[in-house]
Short mmCIF file of C-alpha atoms in Angstrom, two decimals:
data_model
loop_
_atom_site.label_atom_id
_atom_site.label_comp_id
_atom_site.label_asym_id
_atom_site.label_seq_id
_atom_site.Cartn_x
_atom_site.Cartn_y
_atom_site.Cartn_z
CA UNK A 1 -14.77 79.34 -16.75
CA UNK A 2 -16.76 77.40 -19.18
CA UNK A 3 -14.86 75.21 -21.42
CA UNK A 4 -16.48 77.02 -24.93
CA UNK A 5 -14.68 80.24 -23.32
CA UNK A 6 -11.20 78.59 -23.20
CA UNK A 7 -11.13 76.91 -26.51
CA UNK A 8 -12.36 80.61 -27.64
CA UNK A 9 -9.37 81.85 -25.55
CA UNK A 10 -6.94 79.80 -27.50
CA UNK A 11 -7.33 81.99 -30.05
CA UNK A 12 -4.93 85.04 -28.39
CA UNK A 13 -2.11 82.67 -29.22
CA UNK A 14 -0.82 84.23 -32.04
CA UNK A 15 -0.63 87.98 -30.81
CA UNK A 16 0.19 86.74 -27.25
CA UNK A 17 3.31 85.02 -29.37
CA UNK A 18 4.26 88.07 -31.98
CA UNK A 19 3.78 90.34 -28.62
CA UNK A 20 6.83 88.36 -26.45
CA UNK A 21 8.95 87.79 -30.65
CA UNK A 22 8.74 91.67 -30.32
CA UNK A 23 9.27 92.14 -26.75
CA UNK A 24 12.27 89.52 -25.88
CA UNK A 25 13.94 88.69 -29.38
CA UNK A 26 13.33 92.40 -30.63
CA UNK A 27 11.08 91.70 -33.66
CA UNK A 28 9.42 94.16 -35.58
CA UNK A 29 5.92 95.28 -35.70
CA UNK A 30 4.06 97.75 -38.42
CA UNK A 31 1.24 99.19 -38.41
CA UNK A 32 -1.14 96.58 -39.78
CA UNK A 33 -0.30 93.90 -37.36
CA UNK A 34 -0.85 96.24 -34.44
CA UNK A 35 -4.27 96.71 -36.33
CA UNK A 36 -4.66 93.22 -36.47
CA UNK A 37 -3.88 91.96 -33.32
CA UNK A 38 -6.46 95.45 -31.38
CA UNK A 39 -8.58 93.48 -33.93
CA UNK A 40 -8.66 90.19 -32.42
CA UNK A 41 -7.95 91.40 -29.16
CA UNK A 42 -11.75 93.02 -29.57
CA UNK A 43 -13.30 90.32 -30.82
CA UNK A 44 -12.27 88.12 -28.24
CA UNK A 45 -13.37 90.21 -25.90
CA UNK A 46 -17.10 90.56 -27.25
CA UNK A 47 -17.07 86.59 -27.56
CA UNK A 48 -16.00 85.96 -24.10
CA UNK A 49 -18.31 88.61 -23.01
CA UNK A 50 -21.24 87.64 -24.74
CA UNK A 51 -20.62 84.16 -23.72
CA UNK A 52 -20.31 84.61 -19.79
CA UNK A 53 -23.36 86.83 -19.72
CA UNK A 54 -25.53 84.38 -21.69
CA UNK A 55 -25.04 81.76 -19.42
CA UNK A 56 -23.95 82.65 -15.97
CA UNK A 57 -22.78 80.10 -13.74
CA UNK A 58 -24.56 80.94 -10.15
CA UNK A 59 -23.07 78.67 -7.40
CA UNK A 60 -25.30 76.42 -5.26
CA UNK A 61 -28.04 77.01 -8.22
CA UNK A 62 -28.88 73.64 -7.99
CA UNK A 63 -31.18 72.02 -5.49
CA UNK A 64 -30.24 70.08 -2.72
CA UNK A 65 -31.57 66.62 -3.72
CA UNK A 66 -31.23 64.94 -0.34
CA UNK A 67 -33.37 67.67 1.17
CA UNK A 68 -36.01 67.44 -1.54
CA UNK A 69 -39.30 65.42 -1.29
CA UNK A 70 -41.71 64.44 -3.74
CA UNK A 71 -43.96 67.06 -3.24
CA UNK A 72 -41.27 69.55 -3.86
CA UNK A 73 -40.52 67.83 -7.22
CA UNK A 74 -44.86 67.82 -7.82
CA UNK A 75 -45.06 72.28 -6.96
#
C-alpha cells in the first residue's frame, strides 16, 4: 500500500472513533452524523480507489539489472 493511501487512510479516524464512543461507552448518534460519517466513508473510498488504480504496483516490474547488457539498455 502506497504511503499517499495511508496518510489518506488516516482520515477514518474520527468515525472509526465516534463508531467504538457509540458502540462500547453507549454514546449517541443522530441522524446527521450517520450522514456524515456514509459521507466520508465514500469519499475515502473513491480516493483510495482512484489512487490504487492510477498507479498500480505490479511485482517484479522492474528489470533484472544483473541480467541486462548494454544492448538491452540501447533497444
Amino acid at each position: 500500500m502506497r504511503l499517499g493511501v495511508l496518510g489518506v487512510l488516516t482520515l477514518f479516524s474520527p468515525v472509526g472513533s465516534v463508531f467504538l464512543a457509540w458502540l462500547l461507552l453507549d454514546e449517541g448518534l443522530n441522524g446527521w452524523q450517520l450522514i456524515g460519517m456514509a459521507v466520508v466513508i465514500g469519499s475515502l473510498t473513491l480516493i483510495v480507489a482512484a489512487s490504487t488504480r492510477r498507479s498500480p504496483q505490479l511485482e517484479g516490474s522492474t528489470p533484472d539489472l544483473e541480467q541486462s547488457t548494454t544492448e538491452d539498455v540501447a533497444d
